[in-house]
mmCIF file of C-alpha atoms in Angstrom:
data_model
loop_
_atom_site.group_PDB
_atom_site.id
_atom_site.type_symbol
_atom_site.label_atom_id
_atom_site.label_comp_id
_atom_site.label_asym_id
_atom_site.label_seq_id
_atom_site.Cartn_x
_atom_site.Cartn_y
_atom_site.Cartn_z
ATOM 1 C CA MET A 1 -67.732 20.443 32.583
ATOM 2 C CA ARG A 2 -66.386 16.951 31.884
ATOM 3 C CA ASN A 3 -67.973 14.296 34.198
ATOM 4 C CA LYS A 4 -64.838 12.984 36.094
ATOM 5 C CA VAL A 5 -67.300 10.699 38.544
ATOM 6 C CA HIS A 6 -66.443 7.120 37.933
ATOM 7 C CA HIS A 7 -69.366 4.505 38.422
ATOM 8 C CA GLY A 8 -69.500 0.738 38.668
ATOM 9 C CA GLY A 9 -71.209 -1.466 36.239
ATOM 10 C CA ASN A 10 -69.143 -1.093 32.974
ATOM 11 C CA ILE A 11 -68.180 -4.398 32.543
ATOM 12 C CA GLU A 12 -68.687 -4.221 28.545
ATOM 13 C CA LYS A 13 -65.237 -2.375 28.919
ATOM 14 C CA VAL A 14 -63.913 -4.872 31.244
ATOM 15 C CA ALA A 15 -64.678 -7.786 29.053
ATOM 16 C CA GLU A 16 -63.306 -6.276 25.964
ATOM 17 C CA ALA A 17 -60.101 -5.432 27.795
ATOM 18 C CA LEU A 18 -59.900 -9.159 28.740
ATOM 19 C CA GLY A 19 -60.873 -10.636 25.486
ATOM 20 C CA GLY A 20 -63.833 -12.350 27.244
ATOM 21 C CA SER A 21 -67.552 -11.961 27.271
ATOM 22 C CA VAL A 22 -69.887 -10.110 29.530
ATOM 23 C CA GLU A 23 -71.519 -13.311 30.655
ATOM 24 C CA GLU A 24 -68.107 -14.701 32.277
ATOM 25 C CA ILE A 25 -67.501 -11.478 34.607
ATOM 26 C CA ARG A 26 -68.739 -11.355 38.037
ATOM 27 C CA ASP A 27 -69.627 -7.570 38.605
ATOM 28 C CA PHE A 28 -69.275 -6.475 42.208
ATOM 29 C CA SER A 29 -68.714 -3.024 41.439
ATOM 30 C CA ALA A 30 -72.648 -1.999 40.526
ATOM 31 C CA ASN A 31 -75.164 -2.572 43.917
ATOM 32 C CA ILE A 32 -77.903 -3.951 41.968
ATOM 33 C CA ASN A 33 -80.319 -6.431 43.303
ATOM 34 C CA PRO A 34 -78.970 -9.977 42.199
ATOM 35 C CA LEU A 35 -82.636 -11.398 41.910
ATOM 36 C CA GLY A 36 -82.754 -9.659 38.507
ATOM 37 C CA PHE A 37 -86.086 -8.071 37.138
ATOM 38 C CA PRO A 38 -89.369 -9.054 38.806
ATOM 39 C CA GLN A 39 -90.783 -11.931 36.976
ATOM 40 C CA GLU A 40 -94.456 -10.725 38.143
ATOM 41 C CA LEU A 41 -93.996 -7.802 35.858
ATOM 42 C CA GLN A 42 -92.547 -9.744 32.991
ATOM 43 C CA THR A 43 -95.723 -9.150 30.929
ATOM 44 C CA ILE A 44 -94.860 -5.317 30.768
ATOM 45 C CA PHE A 45 -92.075 -5.820 28.402
ATOM 46 C CA SER A 46 -94.533 -7.797 25.847
ATOM 47 C CA GLN A 47 -96.060 -4.556 25.761
ATOM 48 C CA GLY A 48 -93.025 -2.537 24.860
ATOM 49 C CA PRO A 49 -93.938 -2.116 20.875
ATOM 50 C CA MET A 50 -97.374 -0.843 21.911
ATOM 51 C CA ILE A 51 -96.030 1.486 24.572
ATOM 52 C CA ALA A 52 -93.270 2.982 22.269
ATOM 53 C CA THR A 53 -95.675 4.213 19.816
ATOM 54 C CA VAL A 54 -97.875 6.517 22.034
ATOM 55 C CA TYR A 55 -96.541 9.525 24.066
ATOM 56 C CA PRO A 56 -96.636 9.084 28.062
ATOM 57 C CA ASP A 57 -98.998 10.944 30.032
ATOM 58 C CA PRO A 58 -97.250 14.077 30.562
ATOM 59 C CA THR A 59 -98.676 14.357 34.139
ATOM 60 C CA TYR A 60 -97.829 10.772 35.026
ATOM 61 C CA ALA A 61 -101.049 10.717 37.065
ATOM 62 C CA ALA A 62 -101.255 7.015 37.542
ATOM 63 C CA LEU A 63 -97.613 6.712 38.383
ATOM 64 C CA LYS A 64 -97.785 9.353 40.852
ATOM 65 C CA GLN A 65 -100.923 7.927 42.299
ATOM 66 C CA ALA A 66 -99.144 4.426 42.555
ATOM 67 C CA ILE A 67 -95.956 5.938 44.337
ATOM 68 C CA ALA A 68 -98.159 8.005 46.489
ATOM 69 C CA ASN A 69 -100.349 5.000 47.605
ATOM 70 C CA GLN A 70 -97.054 3.332 48.664
ATOM 71 C CA PHE A 71 -95.963 5.965 50.989
ATOM 72 C CA ALA A 72 -99.540 7.273 51.935
ATOM 73 C CA VAL A 73 -98.908 10.869 50.631
ATOM 74 C CA ASN A 74 -100.604 12.962 48.273
ATOM 75 C CA PRO A 75 -100.255 12.524 44.493
ATOM 76 C CA GLY A 76 -99.212 16.080 44.298
ATOM 77 C CA ASP A 77 -96.456 15.506 46.795
ATOM 78 C CA VAL A 78 -94.551 13.249 44.320
ATOM 79 C CA PHE A 79 -92.226 14.203 41.271
ATOM 80 C CA VAL A 80 -90.845 11.756 38.623
ATOM 81 C CA GLY A 81 -87.998 11.446 36.423
ATOM 82 C CA ASN A 82 -85.344 9.634 34.384
ATOM 83 C CA GLY A 83 -83.597 8.150 37.224
ATOM 84 C CA ALA A 84 -82.854 9.439 40.746
ATOM 85 C CA THR A 85 -79.967 11.722 39.095
ATOM 86 C CA GLU A 86 -82.270 13.702 36.973
ATOM 87 C CA VAL A 87 -84.709 14.374 39.935
ATOM 88 C CA LEU A 88 -81.910 15.136 42.274
ATOM 89 C CA ASP A 89 -80.636 17.775 39.387
ATOM 90 C CA GLU A 90 -83.820 19.412 39.315
ATOM 91 C CA ALA A 91 -84.114 19.491 43.062
ATOM 92 C CA ILE A 92 -80.442 21.204 43.175
ATOM 93 C CA CYS A 93 -81.634 23.646 40.467
ATOM 94 C CA ALA A 94 -84.853 24.452 42.720
ATOM 95 C CA GLY A 95 -82.737 25.196 45.766
ATOM 96 C CA GLN A 96 -80.821 27.808 43.731
ATOM 97 C CA ALA A 97 -78.108 27.548 46.303
ATOM 98 C CA SER A 98 -74.690 29.692 46.116
ATOM 99 C CA ASN A 99 -73.065 27.221 48.716
ATOM 100 C CA ALA A 100 -74.016 23.699 49.709
ATOM 101 C CA LEU A 101 -72.709 20.955 51.766
ATOM 102 C CA ILE A 102 -72.055 17.537 51.011
ATOM 103 C CA LEU A 103 -70.506 14.661 52.662
ATOM 104 C CA ALA A 104 -66.870 13.359 52.015
ATOM 105 C CA PRO A 105 -66.748 10.565 50.967
ATOM 106 C CA THR A 106 -70.234 10.291 49.102
ATOM 107 C CA PHE A 107 -71.588 9.879 45.641
ATOM 108 C CA GLY A 108 -69.657 11.893 43.135
ATOM 109 C CA GLU A 109 -72.491 13.135 41.239
ATOM 110 C CA TYR A 110 -73.839 15.634 43.979
ATOM 111 C CA GLU A 111 -70.578 17.872 43.559
ATOM 112 C CA ARG A 112 -70.726 17.734 39.936
ATOM 113 C CA LEU A 113 -74.211 18.580 39.732
ATOM 114 C CA PHE A 114 -74.047 21.463 42.338
ATOM 115 C CA LYS A 115 -70.711 22.936 40.405
ATOM 116 C CA ARG A 116 -72.733 22.794 36.979
ATOM 117 C CA GLN A 117 -75.052 25.159 38.572
ATOM 118 C CA GLY A 118 -72.103 27.393 39.663
ATOM 119 C CA THR A 119 -72.556 26.440 43.372
ATOM 120 C CA LYS A 120 -69.738 26.511 45.754
ATOM 121 C CA VAL A 121 -69.240 22.964 47.424
ATOM 122 C CA HIS A 122 -68.298 22.552 51.007
ATOM 123 C CA TYR A 123 -67.253 19.142 52.642
ATOM 124 C CA TYR A 124 -68.467 17.691 55.801
ATOM 125 C CA LEU A 125 -65.463 15.220 56.365
ATOM 126 C CA LEU A 126 -66.364 11.746 57.839
ATOM 127 C CA LYS A 127 -63.456 10.227 59.786
ATOM 128 C CA GLU A 128 -62.093 6.827 59.387
ATOM 129 C CA GLU A 129 -61.355 6.347 62.977
ATOM 130 C CA ASN A 130 -65.282 6.775 63.621
ATOM 131 C CA ASN A 131 -66.126 4.260 60.763
ATOM 132 C CA PHE A 132 -67.091 6.953 58.547
ATOM 133 C CA ALA A 133 -70.179 7.823 60.825
ATOM 134 C CA TYR A 134 -72.172 10.924 60.439
ATOM 135 C CA LYS A 135 -72.698 12.824 63.529
ATOM 136 C CA THR A 136 -75.713 15.277 63.393
ATOM 137 C CA ASP A 137 -74.739 17.535 66.351
ATOM 138 C CA SER A 138 -71.250 18.048 64.688
ATOM 139 C CA MET A 139 -73.011 18.914 61.229
ATOM 140 C CA ILE A 140 -75.212 21.084 62.675
ATOM 141 C CA ASN A 141 -72.591 23.206 64.380
ATOM 142 C CA PHE A 142 -70.531 23.129 60.965
ATOM 143 C CA LEU A 143 -73.626 24.616 59.571
ATOM 144 C CA VAL A 144 -73.871 27.373 62.143
ATOM 145 C CA GLU A 145 -70.354 28.371 61.506
ATOM 146 C CA HIS A 146 -71.178 28.350 57.831
ATOM 147 C CA PRO A 147 -74.506 30.521 57.535
ATOM 148 C CA GLU A 148 -73.468 30.748 53.748
ATOM 149 C CA ILE A 149 -74.676 27.209 53.315
ATOM 150 C CA THR A 150 -78.030 27.346 52.264
ATOM 151 C CA THR A 151 -78.548 23.609 50.891
ATOM 152 C CA ILE A 152 -77.404 20.142 52.365
ATOM 153 C CA CYS A 153 -77.138 17.155 50.101
ATOM 154 C CA LEU A 154 -77.056 13.863 52.319
ATOM 155 C CA THR A 155 -77.647 10.287 51.237
ATOM 156 C CA ASN A 156 -78.823 7.748 53.548
ATOM 157 C CA PRO A 157 -77.483 5.221 53.669
ATOM 158 C CA ASN A 158 -74.156 6.758 52.508
ATOM 159 C CA ASN A 159 -72.497 5.564 49.625
ATOM 160 C CA PRO A 160 -69.746 4.369 49.548
ATOM 161 C CA THR A 161 -69.734 3.826 53.282
ATOM 162 C CA GLY A 162 -73.089 2.175 53.716
ATOM 163 C CA GLN A 163 -73.574 4.105 57.280
ATOM 164 C CA LEU A 164 -77.180 5.012 58.239
ATOM 165 C CA VAL A 165 -78.683 7.884 60.035
ATOM 166 C CA SER A 166 -81.516 6.988 62.145
ATOM 167 C CA LEU A 167 -84.903 8.701 61.931
ATOM 168 C CA SER A 168 -84.503 10.664 65.116
ATOM 169 C CA GLU A 169 -81.099 12.068 64.242
ATOM 170 C CA MET A 170 -82.412 12.847 61.055
ATOM 171 C CA ARG A 171 -85.600 14.889 62.395
ATOM 172 C CA LYS A 172 -83.032 16.825 64.508
ATOM 173 C CA LEU A 173 -81.204 17.995 61.186
ATOM 174 C CA VAL A 174 -84.611 18.859 59.522
ATOM 175 C CA ASP A 175 -85.667 20.707 62.523
ATOM 176 C CA PHE A 176 -82.486 22.822 62.127
ATOM 177 C CA CYS A 177 -83.132 23.398 58.581
ATOM 178 C CA ASN A 178 -86.707 24.279 59.192
ATOM 179 C CA GLY A 179 -85.597 26.952 61.751
ATOM 180 C CA HIS A 180 -82.708 28.221 59.874
ATOM 181 C CA ARG A 181 -84.241 28.413 56.278
ATOM 182 C CA ARG A 182 -81.825 25.732 54.913
ATOM 183 C CA LEU A 183 -83.038 22.984 52.207
ATOM 184 C CA LEU A 184 -82.143 19.538 52.741
ATOM 185 C CA ILE A 185 -82.090 17.185 49.649
ATOM 186 C CA LEU A 186 -81.983 13.491 51.088
ATOM 187 C CA ASP A 187 -81.095 10.817 48.694
ATOM 188 C CA GLU A 188 -82.536 7.382 49.734
ATOM 189 C CA SER A 189 -81.631 5.400 46.850
ATOM 190 C CA PHE A 190 -80.682 2.420 49.030
ATOM 191 C CA ILE A 191 -83.046 2.677 51.851
ATOM 192 C CA ASP A 192 -85.155 -0.124 50.436
ATOM 193 C CA LEU A 193 -81.893 -2.243 50.548
ATOM 194 C CA THR A 194 -80.997 -2.255 53.973
ATOM 195 C CA VAL A 195 -80.876 -4.948 56.603
ATOM 196 C CA ASN A 196 -83.966 -5.459 58.245
ATOM 197 C CA GLN A 197 -85.820 -2.640 56.009
ATOM 198 C CA GLN A 198 -84.806 0.555 57.620
ATOM 199 C CA LEU A 199 -87.440 2.991 57.593
ATOM 200 C CA SER A 200 -87.805 5.933 54.927
ATOM 201 C CA PHE A 201 -87.856 9.508 56.318
ATOM 202 C CA VAL A 202 -90.968 9.988 54.175
ATOM 203 C CA ASN A 203 -92.823 8.213 57.000
ATOM 204 C CA ALA A 204 -91.975 11.371 59.207
ATOM 205 C CA LEU A 205 -92.069 13.837 56.429
ATOM 206 C CA GLN A 206 -94.020 17.164 57.466
ATOM 207 C CA PRO A 207 -95.373 20.046 55.339
ATOM 208 C CA GLU A 208 -93.329 22.524 57.191
ATOM 209 C CA ASP A 209 -90.185 20.336 56.372
ATOM 210 C CA HIS A 210 -87.559 21.942 54.046
ATOM 211 C CA VAL A 211 -86.726 18.451 52.625
ATOM 212 C CA TYR A 212 -86.503 16.749 49.160
ATOM 213 C CA VAL A 213 -86.473 13.028 49.690
ATOM 214 C CA ILE A 214 -85.127 11.316 46.354
ATOM 215 C CA ARG A 215 -85.710 7.716 45.634
ATOM 216 C CA ALA A 216 -84.862 5.491 42.885
ATOM 217 C CA ALA A 217 -86.417 2.081 41.519
ATOM 218 C CA THR A 218 -83.121 1.251 39.749
ATOM 219 C CA LYS A 219 -81.131 -0.464 42.458
ATOM 220 C CA PHE A 220 -83.925 -2.459 44.281
ATOM 221 C CA PHE A 221 -85.874 -3.519 41.216
ATOM 222 C CA ALA A 222 -82.637 -4.046 39.045
ATOM 223 C CA ILE A 223 -83.736 -1.757 36.262
ATOM 224 C CA PRO A 224 -80.556 0.353 35.882
ATOM 225 C CA GLY A 225 -81.313 0.480 31.736
ATOM 226 C CA LEU A 226 -84.963 1.608 32.450
ATOM 227 C CA ARG A 227 -84.030 4.553 34.252
ATOM 228 C CA LEU A 228 -86.789 5.791 37.262
ATOM 229 C CA GLY A 229 -86.592 7.628 39.995
ATOM 230 C CA TYR A 230 -88.867 9.921 42.155
ATOM 231 C CA CYS A 231 -89.110 12.848 44.796
ATOM 232 C CA ILE A 232 -91.541 13.361 47.685
ATOM 233 C CA THR A 233 -91.873 16.429 49.533
ATOM 234 C CA LYS A 234 -95.031 18.055 51.303
ATOM 235 C CA ASN A 235 -93.752 21.713 51.599
ATOM 236 C CA PRO A 236 -95.837 23.918 49.139
ATOM 237 C CA GLU A 237 -93.025 26.295 48.675
ATOM 238 C CA LEU A 238 -90.749 23.333 47.485
ATOM 239 C CA LYS A 239 -93.347 21.772 45.551
ATOM 240 C CA LYS A 240 -93.727 25.177 43.403
ATOM 241 C CA ASN A 241 -90.105 25.553 43.082
ATOM 242 C CA LEU A 242 -89.641 21.997 41.672
ATOM 243 C CA HIS A 243 -92.525 22.162 39.328
ATOM 244 C CA ALA A 244 -90.542 24.940 37.524
ATOM 245 C CA GLN A 245 -87.803 22.856 36.855
ATOM 246 C CA GLU A 246 -89.584 19.803 35.806
ATOM 247 C CA ASP A 247 -89.280 18.383 32.242
ATOM 248 C CA THR A 248 -92.259 17.240 29.999
ATOM 249 C CA TRP A 249 -92.161 13.380 29.233
ATOM 250 C CA SER A 250 -88.889 12.908 31.479
ATOM 251 C CA VAL A 251 -90.104 9.341 32.006
ATOM 252 C CA ASN A 252 -90.346 7.015 29.076
ATOM 253 C CA GLY A 253 -93.382 4.974 28.387
ATOM 254 C CA LEU A 254 -92.063 1.781 29.551
ATOM 255 C CA ALA A 255 -90.611 3.053 32.917
ATOM 256 C CA ASP A 256 -93.956 4.693 33.466
ATOM 257 C CA ALA A 257 -95.810 1.202 32.769
ATOM 258 C CA PHE A 258 -93.499 -0.352 35.250
ATOM 259 C CA GLY A 259 -93.572 2.206 37.903
ATOM 260 C CA ARG A 260 -97.332 1.893 37.889
ATOM 261 C CA LYS A 261 -97.232 -1.752 38.927
ATOM 262 C CA MET A 262 -93.691 -2.037 40.627
ATOM 263 C CA PHE A 263 -94.995 -2.166 44.366
ATOM 264 C CA GLN A 264 -97.288 -4.768 43.261
ATOM 265 C CA ALA A 265 -94.539 -7.321 43.075
ATOM 266 C CA ARG A 266 -94.869 -8.303 46.831
ATOM 267 C CA ASP A 267 -93.237 -11.880 46.412
ATOM 268 C CA TYR A 268 -90.114 -10.215 44.597
ATOM 269 C CA ILE A 269 -90.028 -7.522 47.418
ATOM 270 C CA ASN A 270 -90.323 -10.058 50.238
ATOM 271 C CA ARG A 271 -87.535 -12.230 48.677
ATOM 272 C CA THR A 272 -85.160 -9.412 48.117
ATOM 273 C CA HIS A 273 -85.443 -8.403 51.987
ATOM 274 C CA ALA A 274 -84.903 -12.321 52.900
ATOM 275 C CA TRP A 275 -81.866 -12.452 50.685
ATOM 276 C CA LEU A 276 -80.090 -9.411 51.802
ATOM 277 C CA ASN A 277 -80.989 -10.044 55.605
ATOM 278 C CA GLU A 278 -79.355 -13.444 55.131
ATOM 279 C CA GLN A 279 -76.368 -12.617 52.672
ATOM 280 C CA GLN A 280 -75.194 -9.480 53.858
ATOM 281 C CA PRO A 281 -73.963 -10.510 57.520
ATOM 282 C CA ILE A 282 -72.282 -13.733 55.855
ATOM 283 C CA LEU A 283 -70.423 -11.571 53.359
ATOM 284 C CA LYS A 284 -69.339 -9.118 56.109
ATOM 285 C CA LYS A 285 -67.895 -11.969 58.318
ATOM 286 C CA LYS A 286 -66.206 -13.503 55.249
ATOM 287 C CA LEU A 287 -64.487 -10.292 54.401
ATOM 288 C CA GLN A 288 -63.488 -9.747 57.896
ATOM 289 C CA GLU A 289 -61.614 -13.004 57.955
ATOM 290 C CA LEU A 290 -59.153 -12.249 55.106
ATOM 291 C CA THR A 291 -55.675 -11.063 55.662
ATOM 292 C CA GLY A 292 -54.935 -7.466 56.106
ATOM 293 C CA ILE A 293 -58.605 -6.078 55.228
ATOM 294 C CA LYS A 294 -60.405 -3.608 57.144
ATOM 295 C CA VAL A 295 -64.196 -3.933 56.745
ATOM 296 C CA PHE A 296 -66.273 -0.833 57.763
ATOM 297 C CA PRO A 297 -69.909 -1.198 58.994
ATOM 298 C CA SER A 298 -72.796 -0.937 56.459
ATOM 299 C CA MET A 299 -76.328 -1.480 56.711
ATOM 300 C CA THR A 300 -77.098 -1.885 52.993
ATOM 301 C CA ASN A 301 -76.140 -4.139 50.002
ATOM 302 C CA PHE A 302 -72.432 -3.143 49.782
ATOM 303 C CA PHE A 303 -69.126 -2.576 51.979
ATOM 304 C CA LEU A 304 -66.313 -0.543 51.914
ATOM 305 C CA PHE A 305 -63.068 -2.020 52.920
ATOM 306 C CA LYS A 306 -59.726 -0.781 53.045
ATOM 307 C CA ILE A 307 -56.478 -2.976 52.093
ATOM 308 C CA ASP A 308 -52.797 -2.351 51.170
ATOM 309 C CA CYS A 309 -52.611 -4.446 47.913
ATOM 310 C CA PRO A 310 -51.703 -2.433 45.031
ATOM 311 C CA ASN A 311 -53.530 -2.977 41.900
ATOM 312 C CA LEU A 312 -56.044 -5.040 43.476
ATOM 313 C CA ARG A 313 -58.736 -4.162 41.124
ATOM 314 C CA GLU A 314 -56.720 -5.086 38.024
ATOM 315 C CA GLN A 315 -55.559 -8.645 39.842
ATOM 316 C CA MET A 316 -59.311 -9.181 40.639
ATOM 317 C CA MET A 317 -60.284 -8.570 37.009
ATOM 318 C CA HIS A 318 -58.131 -11.339 35.940
ATOM 319 C CA LYS A 319 -60.133 -13.502 38.221
ATOM 320 C CA LEU A 320 -63.153 -12.471 36.220
ATOM 321 C CA VAL A 321 -64.362 -10.292 39.220
ATOM 322 C CA VAL A 322 -64.759 -6.488 39.032
ATOM 323 C CA ILE A 323 -64.568 -4.481 42.250
ATOM 324 C CA ARG A 324 -65.098 -0.823 42.841
ATOM 325 C CA GLN A 325 -61.870 1.254 43.703
ATOM 326 C CA CYS A 326 -62.977 4.211 45.405
ATOM 327 C CA ASP A 327 -59.854 6.662 45.019
ATOM 328 C CA ASP A 328 -62.138 8.864 42.911
ATOM 329 C CA TYR A 329 -64.374 9.692 46.206
ATOM 330 C CA VAL A 330 -63.288 12.990 48.334
ATOM 331 C CA GLY A 331 -61.579 11.675 51.560
ATOM 332 C CA LEU A 332 -60.460 7.875 50.352
ATOM 333 C CA GLY A 333 -57.628 6.700 48.597
ATOM 334 C CA SER A 334 -56.471 3.990 46.210
ATOM 335 C CA ASP A 335 -56.452 1.725 49.205
ATOM 336 C CA TYR A 336 -60.394 1.904 49.646
ATOM 337 C CA TYR A 337 -62.546 -0.505 47.688
ATOM 338 C CA ARG A 338 -66.654 -1.402 47.436
ATOM 339 C CA VAL A 339 -68.159 -4.651 46.784
ATOM 340 C CA ALA A 340 -71.851 -5.353 46.289
ATOM 341 C CA VAL A 341 -73.606 -8.361 48.103
ATOM 342 C CA LYS A 342 -74.681 -10.687 45.515
ATOM 343 C CA SER A 343 -75.875 -14.069 45.541
ATOM 344 C CA ALA A 344 -74.592 -16.822 47.888
ATOM 345 C CA GLU A 345 -72.837 -18.412 44.876
ATOM 346 C CA ASP A 346 -71.368 -15.051 43.616
ATOM 347 C CA ASN A 347 -70.244 -14.232 47.196
ATOM 348 C CA ALA A 348 -68.271 -17.272 47.747
ATOM 349 C CA TYR A 349 -66.565 -16.879 44.332
ATOM 350 C CA LEU A 350 -65.431 -13.006 45.192
ATOM 351 C CA ILE A 351 -64.056 -14.620 48.852
ATOM 352 C CA TRP A 352 -62.269 -17.144 46.919
ATOM 353 C CA ALA A 353 -60.849 -14.421 44.350
ATOM 354 C CA LEU A 354 -59.541 -12.277 47.098
ATOM 355 C CA LYS A 355 -57.921 -15.083 49.202
ATOM 356 C CA GLU A 356 -56.027 -15.824 45.896
ATOM 357 C CA VAL A 357 -54.966 -12.325 45.451
ATOM 358 C CA VAL A 358 -54.290 -11.160 48.931
ATOM 359 C CA GLY A 359 -53.788 -14.073 51.022
ATOM 360 C CA SER A 360 -55.430 -16.869 53.021
ATOM 361 C CA ASP A 361 -57.608 -16.162 56.156
ATOM 362 C CA LYS A 362 -56.383 -14.650 59.364
#
């Protein structure tokens, strides 16, 4: 199956098309921490040549212990992989669902991975008039009406809408899944990049919960090229099923070494939260002041907006700004765009470029 899912971050192609350099382009299409790689962990890269000459520990005992310590779970509850997408794929395979439910709009890889397994995909449609908010009771009613659906894949906060489901609402859905033998695959790739640092469902996870919680180091620690994802579940049956899907040496040695130390970068972690809490609401306000733009609520490091401006992405590229057009998301069209929250300087440049293209303030 050909991968039709678009992703942000391909600025090399943009630079080539414009005849410029990558360094000139401001990339708002990929939601990566603008603070860059944690300098506290820079010494790990100096060990690269030595790390590359030996196999990683196939059990990843030290890596799993570091993750377990961070979340106060047992190492046996932790699974690791080459990015969140690989761990997500293994969780989907472990679920062996004939029918699955995903949000619309949401991250396109879910549908692709389910369909690759021969799973029929159903959509729970989010409505623009509700700002694309997820409603737990409504979803549970949908699941009652569709007993053939045995796996639900939900991302929190959702991508590209940025909407967040509270722990109490998530618990309501999980309790339903527990009582009706449904599996919930919960992708929390952006939960660490939420305003006021919202809690992970891992904090509420119980052994009886039919839940795989998928998380990523990529976005928060700005390591998209390193690839490190992990999954946490306390359910004995789910652990057994996921063990059967694990690949040997799925995490490279450098990512393994990084993951063992990443939660020790406390200054970096604190500075990241301070940056997001300051810059996210500022960017939202500035976007809302622009002519003809509808900005949807978000709790994370990106915003979805709607605007009637043909070829906005192409026009912004000529201002050396890359934004994410969202026409490949189910439920969205070519007038929807997503932009990341970046540094104060970059955010100001984004607003300037948008004003140049779409007009002045309201």
